[in-house]
Amino acid sequence: MARASKVDRLPAEIREAISSLREQGLSIDDILQHLQQLGIRADAMPSRSGLHRHVQGLDALAERLQRSRAVAEALVRKLGDAPESRQARLNIELMHSVVTDLMLAAGEATTEDGGQAVAFDPQQVMFLAKSLDHLAHAQKTDADMTLRIRAEVETKTKAAAVKAAEAVAKQRGLTADTVQAIKAQILNVRVA
């Protein structure tokens, strides 16, 4: 396993500061200057190129998250906007993105002689398979929840329509049989 970069070995609060400074639009040189002001030991101070690689990784991650969020938002707009399922759909899309990125990275790996490298060991394949299984389960759970919410909304809407129809029928003096026929039509049931 490759050794962690100097940036990755910095304390979490300093890595968060680097992310925050980058989000504020500071350049690599400005971030390095800020790190020097924090009094980081010389042997722990990342190089400019190391910091640049780290920032590029942050930018790439932000782009992937943005892409996943855009896909999830489009999915939510297409399939409905139930607040309970919005986060689940975002998480599902993020997981799809991660799995896709892993597979693409594996496909791009090459050996020294130019052949394609084997990127996954059996344990990694097992974890990937489990991830896909959990993702499929999450999609089913989300779909079930969406159906349940739609059924609840339909039931409430029909109940409100029946109540309104009963009130109007009472005002207009309709017979009990007529009221029952109207309710049956709203609820989509047969009158015996």
PDB file of C-alpha atoms in Angstrom:
ATOM      1  CA  MET A   1       0.000   0.000   0.000  1.00  0.00           C
ATOM      2  CA  ALA A   2       1.313   3.461  -0.891  1.00  0.00           C
ATOM      3  CA  ARG A   3       2.383   5.755   1.911  1.00  0.00           C
ATOM      4  CA  ALA A   4       0.005   8.620   2.719  1.00  0.00           C
ATOM      5  CA  SER A   5       1.014  12.008   1.347  1.00  0.00           C
ATOM      6  CA  LYS A   6       2.280  14.737   3.656  1.00  0.00           C
ATOM      7  CA  VAL A   7      -1.055  16.510   3.317  1.00  0.00           C
ATOM      8  CA  ASP A   8      -2.929  13.339   4.285  1.00  0.00           C
ATOM      9  CA  ARG A   9      -0.672  12.959   7.336  1.00  0.00           C
ATOM     10  CA  LEU A  10      -1.511  16.463   8.589  1.00  0.00           C
ATOM     11  CA  PRO A  11      -4.037  16.746  11.437  1.00  0.00           C
ATOM     12  CA  ALA A  12      -7.690  16.723  10.368  1.00  0.00           C
ATOM     13  CA  GLU A  13      -8.260  20.352  11.368  1.00  0.00           C
ATOM     14  CA  ILE A  14      -5.401  21.499   9.112  1.00  0.00           C
ATOM     15  CA  ARG A  15      -6.711  19.412   6.186  1.00  0.00           C
ATOM     16  CA  GLU A  16     -10.130  20.976   6.770  1.00  0.00           C
ATOM     17  CA  ALA A  17      -8.498  24.419   6.765  1.00  0.00           C
ATOM     18  CA  ILE A  18      -6.864  23.591   3.416  1.00  0.00           C
ATOM     19  CA  SER A  19     -10.271  22.607   2.016  1.00  0.00           C
ATOM     20  CA  SER A  20     -11.861  25.743   3.417  1.00  0.00           C
ATOM     21  CA  LEU A  21      -9.136  27.989   2.007  1.00  0.00           C
ATOM     22  CA  ARG A  22      -9.512  26.337  -1.401  1.00  0.00           C
ATOM     23  CA  GLU A  23     -13.289  26.840  -1.292  1.00  0.00           C
ATOM     24  CA  GLN A  24     -12.605  30.529  -0.603  1.00  0.00           C
ATOM     25  CA  GLY A  25     -10.658  30.639  -3.863  1.00  0.00           C
ATOM     26  CA  LEU A  26      -7.120  30.928  -2.487  1.00  0.00           C
ATOM     27  CA  SER A  27      -4.258  29.842  -4.726  1.00  0.00           C
ATOM     28  CA  ILE A  28      -1.833  27.022  -3.912  1.00  0.00           C
ATOM     29  CA  ASP A  29       0.830  29.586  -2.977  1.00  0.00           C
ATOM     30  CA  ASP A  30      -1.591  31.416  -0.656  1.00  0.00           C
ATOM     31  CA  ILE A  31      -2.530  28.135   1.036  1.00  0.00           C
ATOM     32  CA  LEU A  32       1.162  27.227   1.462  1.00  0.00           C
ATOM     33  CA  GLN A  33       1.825  30.637   2.990  1.00  0.00           C
ATOM     34  CA  HIS A  34      -1.091  30.113   5.388  1.00  0.00           C
ATOM     35  CA  LEU A  35       0.295  26.687   6.363  1.00  0.00           C
ATOM     36  CA  GLN A  36       3.695  28.248   7.071  1.00  0.00           C
ATOM     37  CA  GLN A  37       2.011  30.806   9.352  1.00  0.00           C
ATOM     38  CA  LEU A  38       0.432  27.937  11.295  1.00  0.00           C
ATOM     39  CA  GLY A  39       3.923  26.822  12.294  1.00  0.00           C
ATOM     40  CA  ILE A  40       3.932  23.373  10.710  1.00  0.00           C
ATOM     41  CA  ARG A  41       7.320  21.657  11.100  1.00  0.00           C
ATOM     42  CA  ALA A  42       9.518  21.815   8.014  1.00  0.00           C
ATOM     43  CA  ASP A  43       9.636  18.019   7.682  1.00  0.00           C
ATOM     44  CA  ALA A  44       5.815  17.859   7.804  1.00  0.00           C
ATOM     45  CA  MET A  45       5.236  20.772   5.409  1.00  0.00           C
ATOM     46  CA  PRO A  46       3.855  19.543   2.081  1.00  0.00           C
ATOM     47  CA  SER A  47       5.579  20.579  -1.116  1.00  0.00           C
ATOM     48  CA  ARG A  48       3.846  22.864  -3.577  1.00  0.00           C
ATOM     49  CA  SER A  49       3.320  19.963  -5.996  1.00  0.00           C
ATOM     50  CA  GLY A  50       2.036  17.700  -3.195  1.00  0.00           C
ATOM     51  CA  LEU A  51      -0.424  20.370  -2.093  1.00  0.00           C
ATOM     52  CA  HIS A  52      -1.447  20.863  -5.724  1.00  0.00           C
ATOM     53  CA  ARG A  53      -2.168  17.122  -6.126  1.00  0.00           C
ATOM     54  CA  HIS A  54      -4.217  17.197  -2.910  1.00  0.00           C
ATOM     55  CA  VAL A  55      -6.206  20.233  -4.079  1.00  0.00           C
ATOM     56  CA  GLN A  56      -6.764  18.597  -7.469  1.00  0.00           C
ATOM     57  CA  GLY A  57      -8.145  15.564  -5.638  1.00  0.00           C
ATOM     58  CA  LEU A  58     -10.468  17.824  -3.643  1.00  0.00           C
ATOM     59  CA  ASP A  59     -11.614  19.524  -6.836  1.00  0.00           C
ATOM     60  CA  ALA A  60     -12.201  16.168  -8.552  1.00  0.00           C
ATOM     61  CA  LEU A  61     -14.188  14.906  -5.569  1.00  0.00           C
ATOM     62  CA  ALA A  62     -16.243  18.108  -5.527  1.00  0.00           C
ATOM     63  CA  GLU A  63     -16.931  17.691  -9.245  1.00  0.00           C
ATOM     64  CA  ARG A  64     -18.025  14.054  -8.794  1.00  0.00           C
ATOM     65  CA  LEU A  65     -20.284  15.040  -5.902  1.00  0.00           C
ATOM     66  CA  GLN A  66     -21.744  17.873  -7.979  1.00  0.00           C
ATOM     67  CA  ARG A  67     -22.352  15.492 -10.897  1.00  0.00           C
ATOM     68  CA  SER A  68     -23.964  12.911  -8.629  1.00  0.00           C
ATOM     69  CA  ARG A  69     -26.117  15.564  -7.002  1.00  0.00           C
ATOM     70  CA  ALA A  70     -27.231  16.860 -10.398  1.00  0.00           C
ATOM     71  CA  VAL A  71     -28.220  13.350 -11.491  1.00  0.00           C
ATOM     72  CA  ALA A  72     -30.053  12.751  -8.217  1.00  0.00           C
ATOM     73  CA  GLU A  73     -31.846  16.099  -8.440  1.00  0.00           C
ATOM     74  CA  ALA A  74     -32.937  15.290 -11.991  1.00  0.00           C
ATOM     75  CA  LEU A  75     -34.172  11.906 -10.780  1.00  0.00           C
ATOM     76  CA  VAL A  76     -36.081  13.529  -7.917  1.00  0.00           C
ATOM     77  CA  ARG A  77     -37.678  16.047 -10.291  1.00  0.00           C
ATOM     78  CA  LYS A  78     -38.637  13.245 -12.680  1.00  0.00           C
ATOM     79  CA  LEU A  79     -40.029  10.830 -10.104  1.00  0.00           C
ATOM     80  CA  GLY A  80     -41.414  13.220  -7.529  1.00  0.00           C
ATOM     81  CA  ASP A  81     -40.216  15.392  -4.717  1.00  0.00           C
ATOM     82  CA  ALA A  82     -41.008  13.447  -1.544  1.00  0.00           C
ATOM     83  CA  PRO A  83     -38.655  14.985   1.047  1.00  0.00           C
ATOM     84  CA  GLU A  84     -38.222  11.640   2.810  1.00  0.00           C
ATOM     85  CA  SER A  85     -36.677  10.066  -0.263  1.00  0.00           C
ATOM     86  CA  ARG A  86     -34.505  12.968  -1.459  1.00  0.00           C
ATOM     87  CA  GLN A  87     -31.545  12.082   0.778  1.00  0.00           C
ATOM     88  CA  ALA A  88     -31.851   8.375   0.011  1.00  0.00           C
ATOM     89  CA  ARG A  89     -31.772   9.082  -3.710  1.00  0.00           C
ATOM     90  CA  LEU A  90     -28.767  11.367  -3.330  1.00  0.00           C
ATOM     91  CA  ASN A  91     -26.927   8.640  -1.416  1.00  0.00           C
ATOM     92  CA  ILE A  92     -27.824   6.014  -4.009  1.00  0.00           C
ATOM     93  CA  GLU A  93     -26.566   8.205  -6.842  1.00  0.00           C
ATOM     94  CA  LEU A  94     -23.369   8.959  -4.929  1.00  0.00           C
ATOM     95  CA  MET A  95     -22.759   5.241  -4.441  1.00  0.00           C
ATOM     96  CA  HIS A  96     -23.376   4.631  -8.160  1.00  0.00           C
ATOM     97  CA  SER A  97     -20.789   7.287  -8.914  1.00  0.00           C
ATOM     98  CA  VAL A  98     -18.217   5.772  -6.543  1.00  0.00           C
ATOM     99  CA  VAL A  99     -18.663   2.263  -7.965  1.00  0.00           C
ATOM    100  CA  THR A 100     -18.433   3.587 -11.522  1.00  0.00           C
ATOM    101  CA  ASP A 101     -15.271   5.536 -10.694  1.00  0.00           C
ATOM    102  CA  LEU A 102     -13.724   2.424  -9.124  1.00  0.00           C
ATOM    103  CA  MET A 103     -14.477   0.335 -12.185  1.00  0.00           C
ATOM    104  CA  LEU A 104     -13.146   3.018 -14.549  1.00  0.00           C
ATOM    105  CA  ALA A 105      -9.973   3.361 -12.478  1.00  0.00           C
ATOM    106  CA  ALA A 106      -9.490  -0.413 -12.599  1.00  0.00           C
ATOM    107  CA  GLY A 107      -9.909  -0.369 -16.359  1.00  0.00           C
ATOM    108  CA  GLU A 108      -7.282   2.370 -16.751  1.00  0.00           C
ATOM    109  CA  ALA A 109      -4.620   0.663 -14.617  1.00  0.00           C
ATOM    110  CA  THR A 110      -1.738  -0.812 -16.616  1.00  0.00           C
ATOM    111  CA  THR A 111       1.366  -2.828 -15.844  1.00  0.00           C
ATOM    112  CA  GLU A 112       4.928  -1.759 -16.637  1.00  0.00           C
ATOM    113  CA  ASP A 113       4.881  -3.657 -19.929  1.00  0.00           C
ATOM    114  CA  GLY A 114       1.676  -1.897 -21.038  1.00  0.00           C
ATOM    115  CA  GLY A 115      -0.724  -4.736 -20.253  1.00  0.00           C
ATOM    116  CA  GLN A 116      -3.828  -4.235 -18.194  1.00  0.00           C
ATOM    117  CA  ALA A 117      -3.262  -4.659 -14.461  1.00  0.00           C
ATOM    118  CA  VAL A 118      -5.522  -6.621 -12.147  1.00  0.00           C
ATOM    119  CA  ALA A 119      -6.860  -3.919  -9.858  1.00  0.00           C
ATOM    120  CA  PHE A 120      -9.000  -5.905  -7.399  1.00  0.00           C
ATOM    121  CA  ASP A 121      -8.056  -8.651  -5.002  1.00  0.00           C
ATOM    122  CA  PRO A 122     -10.765 -11.130  -3.864  1.00  0.00           C
ATOM    123  CA  GLN A 123     -11.583  -9.125  -0.735  1.00  0.00           C
ATOM    124  CA  GLN A 124     -12.075  -5.954  -2.769  1.00  0.00           C
ATOM    125  CA  VAL A 125     -14.341  -7.830  -5.179  1.00  0.00           C
ATOM    126  CA  MET A 126     -16.375  -9.085  -2.207  1.00  0.00           C
ATOM    127  CA  PHE A 127     -16.703  -5.548  -0.829  1.00  0.00           C
ATOM    128  CA  LEU A 128     -17.726  -4.245  -4.247  1.00  0.00           C
ATOM    129  CA  ALA A 129     -20.323  -7.012  -4.592  1.00  0.00           C
ATOM    130  CA  LYS A 130     -21.652  -6.199  -1.123  1.00  0.00           C
ATOM    131  CA  SER A 131     -21.797  -2.528  -2.047  1.00  0.00           C
ATOM    132  CA  LEU A 132     -23.797  -3.333  -5.159  1.00  0.00           C
ATOM    133  CA  ASP A 133     -26.121  -5.570  -3.124  1.00  0.00           C
ATOM    134  CA  HIS A 134     -26.659  -2.848  -0.541  1.00  0.00           C
ATOM    135  CA  LEU A 135     -27.217  -0.344  -3.319  1.00  0.00           C
ATOM    136  CA  ALA A 136     -29.888  -2.551  -4.906  1.00  0.00           C
ATOM    137  CA  HIS A 137     -31.516  -2.970  -1.487  1.00  0.00           C
ATOM    138  CA  ALA A 138     -31.438   0.804  -0.961  1.00  0.00           C
ATOM    139  CA  GLN A 139     -33.095   1.338  -4.342  1.00  0.00           C
ATOM    140  CA  LYS A 140     -35.834  -1.168  -3.485  1.00  0.00           C
ATOM    141  CA  THR A 141     -36.383   0.419  -0.080  1.00  0.00           C
ATOM    142  CA  ASP A 142     -36.578   3.847  -1.696  1.00  0.00           C
ATOM    143  CA  ALA A 143     -39.021   2.601  -4.344  1.00  0.00           C
ATOM    144  CA  ASP A 144     -41.182   0.947  -1.666  1.00  0.00           C
ATOM    145  CA  MET A 145     -41.205   4.160   0.354  1.00  0.00           C
ATOM    146  CA  THR A 146     -42.170   6.185  -2.711  1.00  0.00           C
ATOM    147  CA  LEU A 147     -45.081   3.819  -3.424  1.00  0.00           C
ATOM    148  CA  ARG A 148     -46.188   3.963   0.217  1.00  0.00           C
ATOM    149  CA  ILE A 149     -46.115   7.766   0.209  1.00  0.00           C
ATOM    150  CA  ARG A 150     -48.081   7.912  -3.039  1.00  0.00           C
ATOM    151  CA  ALA A 151     -50.682   5.509  -1.611  1.00  0.00           C
ATOM    152  CA  GLU A 152     -50.988   7.625   1.545  1.00  0.00           C
ATOM    153  CA  VAL A 153     -51.421  10.801  -0.507  1.00  0.00           C
ATOM    154  CA  GLU A 154     -54.040   9.110  -2.688  1.00  0.00           C
ATOM    155  CA  THR A 155     -55.954   7.876   0.376  1.00  0.00           C
ATOM    156  CA  LYS A 156     -55.911  11.323   1.986  1.00  0.00           C
ATOM    157  CA  THR A 157     -56.952  12.996  -1.258  1.00  0.00           C
ATOM    158  CA  LYS A 158     -59.855  10.597  -1.748  1.00  0.00           C
ATOM    159  CA  ALA A 159     -60.952  11.028   1.874  1.00  0.00           C
ATOM    160  CA  ALA A 160     -60.955  14.813   1.450  1.00  0.00           C
ATOM    161  CA  ALA A 161     -62.917  14.485  -1.810  1.00  0.00           C
ATOM    162  CA  VAL A 162     -65.491  12.209  -0.143  1.00  0.00           C
ATOM    163  CA  LYS A 163     -65.873  14.644   2.749  1.00  0.00           C
ATOM    164  CA  ALA A 164     -66.337  17.563   0.348  1.00  0.00           C
ATOM    165  CA  ALA A 165     -68.846  15.575  -1.739  1.00  0.00           C
ATOM    166  CA  GLU A 166     -70.829  14.648   1.387  1.00  0.00           C
ATOM    167  CA  ALA A 167     -70.950  18.298   2.453  1.00  0.00           C
ATOM    168  CA  VAL A 168     -72.161  19.445  -0.974  1.00  0.00           C
ATOM    169  CA  ALA A 169     -74.662  16.565  -1.165  1.00  0.00           C
ATOM    170  CA  LYS A 170     -76.080  17.523   2.225  1.00  0.00           C
ATOM    171  CA  GLN A 171     -76.423  21.176   1.137  1.00  0.00           C
ATOM    172  CA  ARG A 172     -78.134  20.174  -2.115  1.00  0.00           C
ATOM    173  CA  GLY A 173     -80.431  17.639  -0.466  1.00  0.00           C
ATOM    174  CA  LEU A 174     -79.310  14.593  -2.445  1.00  0.00           C
ATOM    175  CA  THR A 175     -80.602  11.166  -1.478  1.00  0.00           C
ATOM    176  CA  ALA A 176     -78.485   8.706   0.512  1.00  0.00           C
ATOM    177  CA  ASP A 177     -78.250   6.423  -2.547  1.00  0.00           C
ATOM    178  CA  THR A 178     -76.937   9.275  -4.699  1.00  0.00           C
ATOM    179  CA  VAL A 179     -74.375  10.211  -2.036  1.00  0.00           C
ATOM    180  CA  GLN A 180     -73.238   6.561  -1.833  1.00  0.00           C
ATOM    181  CA  ALA A 181     -72.914   6.398  -5.629  1.00  0.00           C
ATOM    182  CA  ILE A 182     -70.788   9.576  -5.658  1.00  0.00           C
ATOM    183  CA  LYS A 183     -68.566   8.238  -2.850  1.00  0.00           C
ATOM    184  CA  ALA A 184     -68.191   4.911  -4.656  1.00  0.00           C
ATOM    185  CA  GLN A 185     -67.166   6.744  -7.826  1.00  0.00           C
ATOM    186  CA  ILE A 186     -64.556   8.817  -5.935  1.00  0.00           C
ATOM    187  CA  LEU A 187     -63.186   5.797  -4.073  1.00  0.00           C
ATOM    188  CA  ASN A 188     -63.371   3.619  -7.201  1.00  0.00           C
ATOM    189  CA  VAL A 189     -65.440   0.882  -5.556  1.00  0.00           C
ATOM    190  CA  ARG A 190     -68.633  -0.917  -6.599  1.00  0.00           C
ATOM    191  CA  VAL A 191     -71.946  -0.166  -4.962  1.00  0.00           C
ATOM    192  CA  ALA A 192     -73.851  -3.347  -4.136  1.00  0.00           C
TER     193      ALA A 192
END
